[in-house]
Amino acid sequence: MTTMRPTLGWSDLHQKVQAGGRIGLWGLGKEGHASLRKLRTLGIEPVQVDDNPAEEGVLKTADGGLDALERCQVVIKTPGISPYTPQADRLRAAGVTLAGGLGLWMNEADLARVVVVTGTKGKSTTSSVLGHLLRGLGRKVMVGGNFGAAPYDPDQAGDYDYWVIEVSSYTATDLAVTPPVTAVTSLHPDHLPWHGDVERYYRDKLSATAQPGADLTVANGDSEPLRHRADLLGPRLRWVGESDDPAATWMEHLGLPGRHNRRNALIARAALRALGEANADQELVKKAADDQALAAAAEGFIPLPSRLTPVGTVDGVTFIDDSLSTNVLPTLAALDSFTGRRVALIVGGQDRGIDYTPLAQGVRDRAEPTFVLTLPDSGPRISQAFETTETTETTQGSETTDCPDLDTAVKEAFAWARPDGIVLLSPAAPSFGHFRDYRDRGDHFTAAMRRLAP
């Protein structure tokens, strides 16, 4: 992917158009509309193409849209479009430069004031915590990227001291530069159809930390996959583990459960300090080492929706919405948050081809009874993983059942969890194909719970 990363900035596109070139926009989702607004501030009306157009004037990719993009000099693609597709190959073969909106912004940004946060899971929480701490310490900050607003969106313009940018494996492939401070929260197989195979996914994901300009990477020291790939993590490394600084309690003011969230908070603190050092912001460096200042800054944090969120109790059974968990890692972390409790775990969704053996092993290793209810489309593969994973003598074991839909799973989970257990929706899979997004899935879960109430 190195040769495919353009060094163009947004301002360069105006010059391209002035010289007679055309700019294309491929994908009209949230990022695409942000790019459209940005282009229009530059006086550029792009060729607009989408796989399933919902607006007038937008060409369909398979119905003349790709042909139109071939006649452009630069095409800004939405992150969901893989650069490894035959369509992307066709555009590059025609001499088109494929770019991403975030990459265009990064090429012109004051990188010392930007921190990139990536990782298979935990990046959204860590980005949110870092942004909240910065605000609590008196800095103006924009938190955006993968889960938030685009930093190049004119609607987000402002006088910021710092930018905290969450980078997915999709947007990582668009970046030709890296800021001096980056953070990596975890690494586990994901998004395999987009990347093609697991090793390419790892390389693409971690490439966000090692482009020109990179200096320090704050990384999850508890992750074996990350430690095995330390050579991909930039010039300098600072490992952070969940057991570091055992006397620290400031992160409790965030209200985030689980040991994994303690580590996320410690990663955020390390990035906070490094950001201060990179900008000679001595006050920020000092406060990053002051537990009392951090505790005060942590107050008022609002956790992300559908991330280990209690949504109600019915007849003694507690229901937890963790719909944002779309991979094995956060689902295991969610289970780890309920040590000593019986848990009915609802898993399954879009099948991205990941290996569910670690999930089965993690559940099998729990000391407490666990009932696993699987959903389409990945449900059968999850069940198969449990069938081939042995229970050790020291565990309580688990049972599994395949359910046709979320309503059925909630009913069966509730019946098993009574009188004092937990029903946990932590799917270890995306919601695509069954719900609009993870919030919609969480809303359906909550609605199903409410129908159980007498």
XYZ file of C-alpha atoms in Angstrom:
454
model
C 0.000 0.000 0.000
C 2.955 2.415 0.381
C 3.008 3.312 -3.318
C -0.735 3.994 -3.285
C -0.605 6.721 -0.613
C -0.846 10.165 -2.185
C 0.840 13.148 -0.582
C -1.802 15.546 -1.886
C -3.600 17.909 0.468
C -7.062 19.408 0.107
C -5.612 22.678 -1.193
C -3.885 20.814 -4.019
C -7.232 19.746 -5.462
C -8.129 23.328 -6.346
C -4.926 23.564 -8.394
C -5.790 20.300 -10.160
C -9.150 21.710 -11.197
C -7.605 25.019 -12.274
C -5.327 23.021 -14.566
C -8.356 21.347 -16.182
C -8.605 18.219 -14.058
C -11.704 16.726 -12.504
C -12.253 15.441 -8.977
C -14.400 12.417 -8.231
C -16.185 11.445 -5.039
C -16.800 7.715 -4.609
C -19.244 6.926 -1.807
C -21.848 9.309 -0.376
C -22.081 8.169 3.235
C -21.167 10.302 6.248
C -17.545 10.753 5.188
C -18.548 11.309 1.580
C -20.890 14.149 2.488
C -18.169 15.726 4.654
C -15.831 15.544 1.642
C -18.517 17.058 -0.568
C -18.931 20.011 1.794
C -15.160 20.493 1.879
C -14.855 20.389 -1.915
C -17.595 22.970 -2.317
C -15.770 25.373 0.007
C -12.894 25.065 -2.482
C -15.203 25.859 -5.383
C -15.099 22.281 -6.673
C -18.179 20.408 -7.858
C -17.058 16.767 -8.039
C -18.315 13.823 -10.031
C -20.441 11.994 -7.475
C -20.673 8.204 -7.543
C -22.183 5.709 -5.112
C -22.901 1.980 -5.211
C -26.540 2.654 -4.300
C -27.353 6.307 -4.964
C -30.036 7.857 -2.788
C -29.787 11.374 -4.228
C -30.331 13.005 -7.585
C -27.222 13.726 -9.573
C -25.263 10.811 -8.111
C -24.153 8.149 -10.584
C -24.355 4.474 -9.762
C -20.954 2.769 -9.672
C -22.063 -0.165 -11.821
C -24.086 1.978 -14.211
C -21.633 4.464 -15.714
C -20.233 5.732 -12.420
C -16.917 3.917 -12.628
C -16.515 5.092 -16.224
C -16.994 8.679 -15.043
C -14.449 8.236 -12.253
C -11.899 6.971 -14.792
C -11.959 10.417 -16.375
C -11.005 12.118 -13.101
C -7.494 12.993 -11.951
C -8.223 12.391 -8.277
C -10.970 10.289 -6.718
C -11.741 10.648 -3.013
C -13.130 7.312 -1.886
C -15.150 6.583 1.209
C -13.298 4.403 3.771
C -15.638 1.463 3.198
C -14.345 0.975 -0.345
C -11.321 -1.310 -0.310
C -8.295 -0.291 -2.391
C -7.788 -3.973 -3.193
C -10.894 -4.364 -5.383
C -10.819 -4.806 -9.175
C -12.667 -1.463 -9.484
C -9.900 0.317 -7.552
C -7.269 -1.439 -9.696
C -9.095 -0.284 -12.822
C -9.050 3.354 -11.690
C -5.353 3.274 -10.828
C -4.604 1.635 -14.183
C -6.350 4.595 -15.826
C -3.980 6.975 -14.027
C -6.429 8.054 -11.332
C -5.046 8.977 -7.903
C -7.165 7.349 -5.176
C -7.232 9.337 -1.954
C -9.081 9.459 1.342
C -10.448 12.547 3.023
C -8.520 11.979 6.230
C -5.280 11.428 4.336
C -5.762 14.715 2.464
C -6.283 16.506 5.787
C -3.315 14.854 7.523
C -0.963 15.847 4.701
C -1.603 19.508 5.562
C -2.183 19.287 9.335
C 0.085 20.551 12.106
C 0.971 16.970 13.017
C 2.551 17.812 16.371
C -0.921 18.785 17.596
C -2.557 15.600 16.301
C -2.669 12.263 18.072
C -3.838 9.174 16.175
C -5.546 6.343 18.073
C -6.007 2.997 16.373
C -6.514 -0.647 17.322
C -8.943 -3.444 16.591
C -11.040 -2.509 19.608
C -10.784 0.067 22.376
C -9.845 2.918 20.052
C -13.197 4.704 20.340
C -13.206 4.594 24.140
C -9.551 5.612 24.356
C -10.084 8.491 21.917
C -13.109 9.659 23.912
C -11.213 9.463 27.210
C -8.209 11.325 25.806
C -10.401 14.063 24.399
C -12.329 14.363 27.662
C -9.127 14.638 29.688
C -7.766 17.314 27.376
C -10.941 19.348 27.750
C -10.917 18.818 31.499
C -7.380 20.207 31.584
C -8.434 23.343 29.760
C -7.532 22.542 26.156
C -9.723 23.003 23.095
C -9.856 19.690 21.316
C -11.654 18.015 18.459
C -12.258 14.288 18.764
C -13.102 12.770 15.408
C -12.242 10.290 12.728
C -13.673 6.802 12.545
C -16.440 7.192 15.141
C -16.929 10.947 15.081
C -16.845 13.944 12.796
C -14.302 14.363 10.014
C -11.638 16.939 10.916
C -11.805 18.351 7.380
C -15.582 18.883 7.492
C -16.312 22.647 7.276
C -19.117 22.069 9.793
C -16.424 21.153 12.351
C -14.183 24.160 11.787
C -12.820 25.669 14.992
C -9.823 27.025 16.826
C -8.476 23.823 18.394
C -5.371 23.261 20.459
C -5.307 19.536 19.652
C -6.984 16.927 17.473
C -7.625 13.349 18.661
C -8.262 11.255 15.562
C -9.494 7.673 15.683
C -8.151 5.738 12.700
C -9.641 2.489 11.449
C -7.788 -0.067 9.352
C -9.732 1.330 6.373
C -8.540 4.916 6.800
C -5.032 3.821 7.832
C -4.368 2.771 4.236
C -4.946 6.372 3.084
C -2.354 7.945 5.386
C 0.985 9.033 3.910
C 2.160 10.665 7.156
C 2.034 9.885 10.872
C 1.957 12.405 13.728
C 4.692 12.225 16.390
C 2.281 10.591 18.866
C 0.111 7.556 18.114
C -1.629 4.963 20.276
C -2.615 1.346 19.578
C -5.169 -0.246 21.902
C -5.357 -3.853 20.647
C -4.830 -6.178 17.705
C -6.994 -9.088 16.639
C -8.241 -10.437 13.276
C -11.009 -8.293 11.781
C -12.337 -6.889 8.488
C -10.797 -9.784 6.563
C -12.992 -9.472 3.423
C -11.898 -5.803 3.041
C -8.185 -6.486 3.532
C -7.997 -9.923 1.954
C -6.165 -11.787 4.715
C -5.235 -11.400 8.355
C -1.588 -10.429 7.895
C -2.478 -7.696 5.446
C -5.070 -6.473 7.952
C -2.355 -6.286 10.625
C 0.040 -4.457 8.291
C -2.616 -2.011 7.143
C -3.854 -1.317 10.661
C -0.377 -0.710 12.110
C 0.785 1.324 9.125
C -0.954 4.312 10.764
C 1.900 4.385 13.308
C 4.877 4.184 10.977
C 4.588 6.615 8.060
C 6.979 9.590 7.706
C 6.785 11.828 10.777
C 6.247 8.976 13.241
C 8.046 9.093 16.581
C 6.379 7.562 19.663
C 3.760 4.820 19.690
C 1.944 4.110 22.958
C 0.859 0.480 22.689
C -1.070 -2.145 24.625
C 1.651 -4.155 26.330
C -0.796 -6.936 27.245
C -1.365 -7.792 23.580
C 0.804 -10.627 22.300
C -0.064 -9.907 18.635
C 1.187 -6.343 19.121
C 4.386 -7.417 20.882
C 5.104 -9.868 18.073
C 4.818 -7.004 15.574
C 6.767 -4.358 17.467
C 8.837 -3.724 14.336
C 5.695 -2.289 12.663
C 5.006 0.208 15.443
C 7.207 3.168 14.604
C 10.638 4.341 15.826
C 9.917 4.468 19.587
C 7.590 2.367 21.730
C 6.011 2.845 25.120
C 4.199 -0.267 26.347
C 1.218 0.189 28.685
C -0.472 -2.657 30.583
C -3.587 -2.907 32.718
C -1.530 -3.610 35.867
C 0.711 -0.552 35.438
C 0.623 2.114 38.163
C -1.364 -0.154 40.531
C -1.991 2.622 43.067
C -3.691 4.899 40.521
C -7.439 5.344 41.012
C -8.110 8.489 38.973
C -9.625 6.454 36.137
C -12.451 5.309 38.432
C -13.939 8.777 37.964
C -14.575 7.876 34.314
C -17.147 5.274 35.368
C -15.868 2.668 32.910
C -16.053 -0.991 34.066
C -13.457 -3.673 33.403
C -9.700 -4.076 33.529
C -9.472 -3.397 29.793
C -10.883 0.075 30.383
C -8.283 0.696 33.065
C -5.645 -0.011 30.414
C -7.454 2.213 27.900
C -7.340 5.045 30.443
C -3.632 4.481 31.087
C -2.953 4.517 27.329
C -4.866 7.794 27.098
C -2.768 9.251 29.927
C 0.502 8.192 28.281
C -0.629 9.755 24.987
C -1.655 12.904 26.871
C 1.807 13.259 28.346
C 3.512 12.565 25.010
C 1.312 15.148 23.293
C 2.375 17.715 25.872
C 6.031 16.812 25.348
C 5.738 17.064 21.555
C 4.322 20.590 21.889
C 6.466 21.830 24.793
C 3.188 22.150 26.727
C 4.791 21.764 30.145
C 1.561 22.348 32.035
C -0.046 19.428 30.180
C 2.974 17.201 30.900
C 2.802 18.113 34.593
C -0.928 17.479 34.913
C -0.669 14.161 33.041
C 1.491 12.974 35.959
C -0.854 14.399 38.624
C -3.479 11.848 39.707
C -5.542 14.498 41.453
C -5.648 16.678 38.342
C -6.564 13.666 36.207
C -9.331 12.626 38.602
C -10.844 16.102 38.378
C -10.522 16.087 34.577
C -12.144 12.637 34.369
C -15.338 13.774 36.108
C -18.403 13.999 33.908
C -17.222 11.526 31.282
C -20.094 10.137 29.231
C -19.395 6.570 28.025
C -20.097 5.631 24.436
C -23.585 4.251 23.759
C -23.978 0.476 23.570
C -20.670 -0.117 25.343
C -21.341 -2.177 28.501
C -24.453 -0.057 29.098
C -26.998 -1.318 31.666
C -30.424 -0.888 30.082
C -32.698 -2.374 32.727
C -33.553 -5.121 35.172
C -36.467 -7.516 34.824
C -37.391 -9.900 37.647
C -33.854 -9.710 39.088
C -32.086 -10.207 35.731
C -29.808 -7.363 34.563
C -29.625 -6.563 30.845
C -26.399 -5.114 29.407
C -26.157 -3.556 25.924
C -22.664 -4.035 24.504
C -23.729 -3.926 20.859
C -20.640 -1.891 19.929
C -18.547 -5.018 20.541
C -18.104 -6.293 17.006
C -15.080 -8.502 17.584
C -13.954 -11.286 19.910
C -11.644 -9.074 21.995
C -14.255 -6.680 23.419
C -16.701 -9.504 23.985
C -14.168 -11.366 26.125
C -13.383 -8.106 27.933
C -17.102 -7.615 28.565
C -17.387 -11.081 30.097
C -14.349 -10.333 32.223
C -16.253 -7.383 33.686
C -18.763 -9.757 35.291
C -16.541 -12.025 37.334
C -18.601 -14.053 39.779
C -21.854 -13.629 37.836
C -23.826 -16.057 35.699
C -24.032 -14.642 32.177
C -26.293 -15.405 29.235
C -24.195 -14.156 26.297
C -25.847 -13.223 22.987
C -23.377 -13.291 20.086
C -23.417 -13.321 16.298
C -24.105 -11.071 13.319
C -22.422 -10.341 10.013
C -19.872 -13.050 9.268
C -16.487 -11.480 8.473
C -14.654 -14.781 8.492
C -12.801 -14.311 11.784
C -11.770 -17.250 13.955
C -14.147 -17.722 16.903
C -11.982 -20.302 18.661
C -10.569 -17.654 21.069
C -14.131 -16.698 22.013
C -15.064 -20.300 22.702
C -11.897 -20.849 24.717
C -12.414 -17.666 26.705
C -15.978 -18.604 27.565
C -14.979 -22.179 28.400
C -12.327 -20.831 30.764
C -14.825 -18.833 32.819
C -15.310 -20.121 36.343
C -18.977 -19.099 36.251
C -21.806 -20.728 34.256
C -22.257 -19.138 30.834
C -25.081 -19.701 28.360
C -24.177 -18.726 24.780
C -26.976 -17.837 22.382
C -25.894 -17.356 18.773
C -27.488 -15.270 16.016
C -27.248 -15.384 12.213
C -25.124 -15.141 10.121
C -22.027 -16.116 12.075
C -23.983 -18.164 14.627
C -23.309 -21.607 13.120
C -19.545 -20.960 12.967
C -19.553 -19.750 16.565
C -21.391 -22.889 17.665
C -18.918 -25.030 15.743
C -16.041 -23.321 17.540
C -17.612 -24.262 20.873
C -18.110 -27.851 19.769
C -14.403 -28.236 19.028
C -13.192 -26.480 22.196
C -12.808 -28.617 25.266
C -13.906 -27.691 28.775
C -11.192 -27.895 31.421
C -11.720 -29.536 34.791
C -11.479 -26.197 36.622
C -14.355 -24.477 34.808
C -18.115 -24.628 35.108
C -18.515 -25.149 31.399
C -21.047 -23.585 29.074
C -23.885 -24.495 26.792
C -24.837 -23.016 23.431
C -27.978 -22.700 21.372
C -28.642 -21.218 17.948
C -31.432 -18.647 17.739
C -33.164 -17.378 14.598
C -33.350 -13.758 15.763
C -32.587 -11.352 18.583
C -36.089 -11.475 20.113
C -35.870 -15.248 20.534
C -32.385 -14.984 22.009
C -33.484 -12.402 24.583
C -36.415 -14.566 25.695
C -34.305 -17.701 26.057
C -31.480 -15.806 27.751
C -33.901 -14.308 30.281
C -35.411 -17.703 31.107
C -31.942 -19.126 31.789
C -30.598 -16.096 33.691
C -33.368 -15.919 36.284
C -33.389 -15.153 39.159
C -30.193 -13.042 39.438
C -28.057 -13.463 36.334
C -27.015 -11.160 33.502
C -28.150 -11.064 29.879
C -25.280 -9.601 27.874
C -25.597 -8.558 24.245
C -21.961 -8.514 23.127
C -22.154 -9.876 19.576
C -18.480 -10.208 18.515
C -19.786 -9.377 15.034
C -21.092 -6.322 13.143
C -24.791 -5.602 12.741
C -24.758 -5.180 8.948
C -27.481 -7.065 7.095
C -29.770 -7.322 10.111
C -29.898 -3.829 11.650
C -29.149 -0.283 10.489
C -26.134 -0.088 12.808
C -24.982 -1.143 16.277
C -27.268 1.453 17.929
C -30.285 0.004 16.122
C -29.292 -3.474 17.322
C -28.960 -2.167 20.875
C -32.370 -0.494 20.628
C -33.941 -3.777 19.497
C -32.302 -5.540 22.436
C -33.717 -2.976 24.878
C -37.165 -3.198 23.298
C -37.111 -7.012 23.563
C -36.176 -6.692 27.252
C -39.075 -4.320 27.902
C -41.535 -6.769 26.366
C -40.522 -9.258 29.062
C -41.589 -6.970 31.898
C -44.846 -8.018 33.580
